[in-house]
């Protein structure tokens, strides 16, 4: 009786929403589905379920003819709302996992014929990975759990297992055939038709497309950055002509955030800066249009995180600034100029702080030892990545000072340079070798493999050590390798902008134009009367 009574407490408007939502899905009416998904669901949530879950699926099953597929889709939205507005229990986490298993299993094994909005399909993948990450974070706090909670958690060893998560994402990629399609035309047809092919379902194809980003995200969360970049093949972060993700801001930002971070952790600062530059320009262009979107706050958060990571890139590799757009560089200086100056002086604490604020929430790939856990394993995962990053930073701590001295000379004796820097000649020789090594890094050289590249010198300073034939002393010979700037694109841009301004100035002022139009408007009725 309790369940029956609860059914009748479901507001009529909510039951009507479920009925019409189900009907539009059956009719493949994409505009209506998207409106009900993005607008109506949020309005009803704010009105009836601001701090509570939506009705469980059995309470609306009757108005949707107990349709199995729709019930799975509804439960996906139900758990997403629960995670956003409430505190999920272990049971909620397990039931949501089971629902994803059933939903993705159905899509992978049956002949799917429905069309769903691409934003919903991205949200499915994104929420799937968020809940995986959330479960790993929850599981990592075992030291604060009661014995009963630990025992219940032990029974859930297969729930949100990383191997299962990766297998599901890979199965979506394989079953969708998206890799072969992208290899064929680079995604041109997909972009042209916006993912909706006539007489076919977009569901599996787009889930496979977004699962590529999902695979990269999971590998990045466990610190496997090389595999993370391998996972997005054949998506190309540096050739964005046919990328589909710009149509879905969340997908585009996620792709470039994790791609740029993976490059950063592999000491490929030129490629990392290029990724961050592209997505920061994108956010600058589209954020105003999404001001009322539920994802707006998350967009701004990621924007600030990527400016922090870009500042780190430039502090470790100043030559990366050459690839930045003028607008991005200006915004970066406004936000991070003081921090960049401090990092250039070797402030390790600032590197630490920026990394903490901007890095992903790392997870461990295996459960903790429940009977022996005394520390938060989430912190262990984070510390491992932080220490790896700071180890690289410390290896370059003395290099900015050395570079400043080298910029003052075209040649200087090794002994004199050591005296100026107050170090032994042997230590200076090691620093010079270190600087030479740090100036070389892999840079993407074309192709769809994001891990490929050629070794290049990422510096405007070139030097080598030679022996002076006259004196027999070791000399450091410095040459300026900075390339001459090409101003043609900049001048062309400003010429075009100047022509637009002149054209606008040549138009009559609005008042004069209205005055000129008034006699003509008055003459028209007179002519009609005549």
Coordinates of C-alpha atoms in Angstrom, one line a residue, residues 232-495:
X232 CA 41.7 9.3 -28.4
X233 CA 43.0 8.0 -31.7
X234 CA 41.9 9.1 -34.3
X235 CA 40.7 12.4 -32.8
X236 CA 43.2 15.2 -33.5
X237 CA 43.6 18.0 -31.0
X238 CA 45.7 20.1 -33.3
X239 CA 43.6 19.8 -36.4
X240 CA 40.1 20.8 -35.3
X241 CA 38.4 21.3 -38.7
X242 CA 36.1 18.3 -38.4
X243 CA 36.1 17.8 -34.6
X244 CA 32.5 17.3 -33.5
X245 CA 33.1 18.2 -29.8
X246 CA 32.8 22.0 -30.3
X247 CA 29.0 21.5 -30.6
X248 CA 29.0 20.2 -27.1
X249 CA 30.9 22.6 -24.8
X250 CA 31.4 20.1 -22.0
X251 CA 32.8 17.5 -24.3
X252 CA 35.2 20.0 -26.0
X253 CA 36.5 21.4 -22.8
X254 CA 37.0 17.9 -21.3
X255 CA 38.8 16.7 -24.3
X256 CA 41.3 19.6 -24.3
X257 CA 41.7 19.8 -20.6
X258 CA 42.8 16.2 -20.2
X259 CA 44.7 16.3 -23.4
X260 CA 46.6 19.4 -22.3
X261 CA 47.2 18.0 -18.8
X262 CA 48.6 14.8 -20.3
X263 CA 51.0 16.7 -22.4
X264 CA 52.1 18.8 -19.4
X265 CA 52.9 15.8 -17.3
X266 CA 55.0 14.3 -20.1
X267 CA 57.1 17.5 -20.3
X268 CA 55.7 18.4 -23.7
X269 CA 55.0 22.0 -22.8
X270 CA 54.7 23.3 -26.4
X271 CA 51.9 20.9 -27.2
X272 CA 50.2 21.5 -23.8
X273 CA 50.2 25.2 -24.4
X274 CA 48.8 24.7 -27.8
X275 CA 45.9 22.7 -26.4
X276 CA 45.1 25.1 -23.6
X277 CA 45.3 28.0 -26.0
X278 CA 42.8 26.4 -28.4
X279 CA 40.2 25.6 -25.7
X280 CA 40.6 28.9 -23.8
X281 CA 39.9 30.8 -27.1
X282 CA 36.8 28.5 -27.5
X283 CA 35.5 29.3 -24.0
X284 CA 36.1 33.0 -24.6
X285 CA 33.9 32.8 -27.7
X286 CA 31.0 30.7 -26.3
X287 CA 30.7 31.4 -22.6
X288 CA 28.3 34.3 -23.1
X289 CA 25.9 32.1 -25.0
X290 CA 25.9 29.6 -22.1
X291 CA 25.5 32.0 -19.3
X292 CA 22.1 30.5 -18.3
X293 CA 23.3 26.9 -18.8
X294 CA 23.6 24.5 -15.8
X295 CA 27.2 23.9 -16.9
X296 CA 28.2 27.6 -16.9
X297 CA 29.9 27.5 -13.5
X298 CA 31.8 24.3 -14.4
X299 CA 32.9 26.0 -17.6
X300 CA 34.3 29.0 -15.7
X301 CA 36.0 26.7 -13.2
X302 CA 37.8 24.8 -16.0
X303 CA 38.7 28.1 -17.6
X304 CA 40.5 29.3 -14.5
X305 CA 42.2 25.9 -14.0
X306 CA 43.5 25.9 -17.5
X307 CA 44.9 29.4 -17.2
X308 CA 46.8 28.1 -14.1
X309 CA 48.1 25.2 -16.0
X310 CA 49.1 27.4 -18.9
X311 CA 51.0 29.7 -16.5
X312 CA 52.9 26.6 -15.3
X313 CA 53.7 25.7 -18.9
X314 CA 55.1 29.1 -19.7
X315 CA 57.1 29.2 -16.4
X316 CA 58.8 25.9 -17.3
X317 CA 59.0 26.6 -21.0
X318 CA 58.9 30.4 -21.9
X319 CA 59.2 29.6 -25.6
X320 CA 55.6 28.2 -25.5
X321 CA 54.3 31.8 -25.3
X322 CA 55.1 32.1 -29.1
X323 CA 52.2 29.8 -29.9
X324 CA 49.6 31.7 -27.8
X325 CA 46.8 33.9 -29.3
X326 CA 47.1 37.6 -28.4
X327 CA 43.8 37.5 -26.5
X328 CA 44.8 34.4 -24.4
X329 CA 48.2 35.9 -23.6
X330 CA 46.5 39.1 -22.4
X331 CA 44.1 37.2 -20.2
X332 CA 46.9 35.1 -18.9
X333 CA 48.9 38.2 -17.8
X334 CA 45.9 39.7 -16.1
X335 CA 45.3 36.5 -14.1
X336 CA 48.7 35.1 -13.5
X337 CA 51.5 37.7 -14.1
X338 CA 52.5 37.8 -10.4
X339 CA 52.4 34.0 -10.2
X340 CA 54.5 33.6 -13.4
X341 CA 57.1 36.0 -12.1
X342 CA 57.3 34.1 -8.8
X343 CA 57.6 30.7 -10.6
X344 CA 60.3 32.1 -12.8
X345 CA 62.3 32.8 -9.5
X346 CA 61.8 29.1 -8.6
X347 CA 59.0 29.4 -6.0
X348 CA 58.2 25.7 -5.5
X349 CA 55.3 26.4 -3.1
X350 CA 53.5 28.3 -5.9
X351 CA 53.9 25.4 -8.3
X352 CA 52.5 23.2 -5.6
X353 CA 49.5 25.5 -5.1
X354 CA 48.6 25.9 -8.7
X355 CA 48.9 22.2 -9.4
X356 CA 46.6 21.4 -6.4
X357 CA 44.0 23.8 -7.7
X358 CA 44.1 22.8 -11.4
X359 CA 44.8 19.1 -11.5
X360 CA 42.2 16.4 -11.9
X361 CA 40.9 14.4 -8.9
X362 CA 43.2 11.4 -9.2
X363 CA 42.0 7.9 -8.2
X364 CA 43.7 4.6 -7.4
X365 CA 43.0 1.8 -9.8
X366 CA 42.6 -0.8 -7.0
X367 CA 40.6 -0.8 -3.8
X368 CA 42.3 -0.1 -0.5
X369 CA 43.3 -2.8 1.9
X370 CA 40.1 -2.5 4.0
X371 CA 41.5 -4.2 7.1
X372 CA 44.7 -2.2 7.2
X373 CA 43.7 1.1 5.7
X374 CA 44.8 4.0 8.0
X375 CA 45.2 6.7 5.4
X376 CA 43.1 8.3 2.7
X377 CA 44.1 6.6 -0.5
X378 CA 42.8 9.5 -2.6
X379 CA 45.6 11.6 -1.0
X380 CA 48.1 8.9 -1.9
X381 CA 47.0 9.0 -5.5
X382 CA 47.3 12.8 -5.6
X383 CA 50.6 12.9 -3.8
X384 CA 52.1 10.4 -6.3
X385 CA 51.3 12.8 -9.2
X386 CA 52.2 15.9 -7.3
X387 CA 55.6 14.5 -6.3
X388 CA 56.3 13.5 -9.8
X389 CA 55.5 17.0 -11.1
X390 CA 57.5 18.8 -8.4
X391 CA 60.5 16.5 -9.0
X392 CA 60.6 17.9 -12.6
X393 CA 60.2 21.4 -11.3
X394 CA 63.0 21.0 -8.8
X395 CA 65.3 19.7 -11.5
X396 CA 64.9 23.1 -13.2
X397 CA 65.1 25.3 -10.1
X398 CA 68.5 26.7 -10.8
X399 CA 68.1 27.0 -14.6
X400 CA 66.4 30.5 -14.8
X401 CA 69.4 32.1 -13.1
X402 CA 71.8 30.3 -15.3
X403 CA 69.9 31.4 -18.4
X404 CA 69.9 35.0 -17.2
X405 CA 73.7 35.0 -17.0
X406 CA 74.0 33.4 -20.4
X407 CA 71.8 36.1 -22.0
X408 CA 74.4 38.7 -20.9
X409 CA 77.3 37.2 -22.9
X410 CA 78.1 35.9 -26.3
X411 CA 81.0 34.0 -24.8
X412 CA 82.3 33.5 -21.3
X413 CA 84.9 31.2 -19.7
X414 CA 83.4 28.3 -17.8
X415 CA 85.4 29.2 -14.7
X416 CA 84.3 32.8 -14.7
X417 CA 80.7 31.8 -15.1
X418 CA 81.1 29.4 -12.2
X419 CA 82.6 32.2 -10.1
X420 CA 79.7 34.6 -10.9
X421 CA 77.1 31.9 -10.0
X422 CA 79.2 30.9 -6.9
X423 CA 79.2 27.2 -7.8
X424 CA 81.9 24.6 -8.6
X425 CA 82.8 24.1 -12.3
X426 CA 81.6 20.5 -12.2
X427 CA 78.2 21.5 -10.8
X428 CA 78.0 24.3 -13.4
X429 CA 78.8 21.8 -16.2
X430 CA 75.9 19.6 -14.9
X431 CA 73.6 22.6 -14.9
X432 CA 74.5 23.4 -18.5
X433 CA 73.9 19.9 -19.6
X434 CA 70.6 19.9 -17.7
X435 CA 69.6 23.2 -19.4
X436 CA 70.5 21.7 -22.8
X437 CA 68.4 18.6 -22.1
X438 CA 65.4 20.6 -20.8
X439 CA 65.4 22.8 -23.9
X440 CA 64.7 19.7 -26.1
X441 CA 61.2 18.3 -26.1
X442 CA 58.8 16.3 -28.3
X443 CA 56.5 18.4 -30.4
X444 CA 53.6 17.1 -32.4
X445 CA 54.6 16.8 -36.1
X446 CA 51.3 16.0 -37.8
X447 CA 49.2 12.8 -38.0
X448 CA 46.5 11.4 -35.8
X449 CA 48.7 9.9 -33.2
X450 CA 48.8 12.5 -30.4
X451 CA 51.8 10.8 -28.8
X452 CA 54.0 11.2 -31.9
X453 CA 56.4 14.0 -32.4
X454 CA 59.8 15.2 -33.3
X455 CA 62.5 16.5 -31.0
X456 CA 62.8 20.3 -31.2
X457 CA 64.6 23.0 -29.3
X458 CA 62.1 24.9 -27.2
X459 CA 64.2 28.0 -26.4
X460 CA 65.4 31.2 -27.9
X461 CA 68.9 30.6 -26.5
X462 CA 71.4 28.2 -28.0
X463 CA 74.9 27.6 -26.5
X464 CA 77.7 25.0 -26.5
X465 CA 81.0 24.5 -24.7
X466 CA 84.3 24.6 -26.7
X467 CA 87.9 25.0 -25.8
X468 CA 89.7 28.3 -26.7
X469 CA 92.7 27.2 -28.8
X470 CA 94.8 30.2 -27.6
X471 CA 94.3 29.9 -23.9
X472 CA 93.2 26.3 -23.5
X473 CA 90.2 27.3 -21.3
X474 CA 86.7 26.0 -21.7
X475 CA 84.4 28.6 -23.0
X476 CA 80.6 28.8 -23.1
X477 CA 79.6 30.2 -26.5
X478 CA 76.1 31.6 -26.7
X479 CA 74.1 32.4 -29.8
X480 CA 70.7 33.9 -30.1
X481 CA 68.5 31.4 -31.9
X482 CA 65.3 33.4 -31.8
X483 CA 63.6 33.4 -35.1
X484 CA 62.6 36.6 -36.8
X485 CA 58.9 37.3 -36.2
X486 CA 56.6 37.3 -39.2
X487 CA 54.2 40.3 -38.9
X488 CA 52.2 39.7 -42.1
X489 CA 49.3 37.8 -40.4
X490 CA 49.1 40.5 -37.7
X491 CA 49.1 43.3 -40.2
X492 CA 46.5 41.6 -42.4
X493 CA 44.2 41.3 -39.4
X494 CA 44.6 44.9 -38.4
X495 CA 44.1 46.1 -42.0

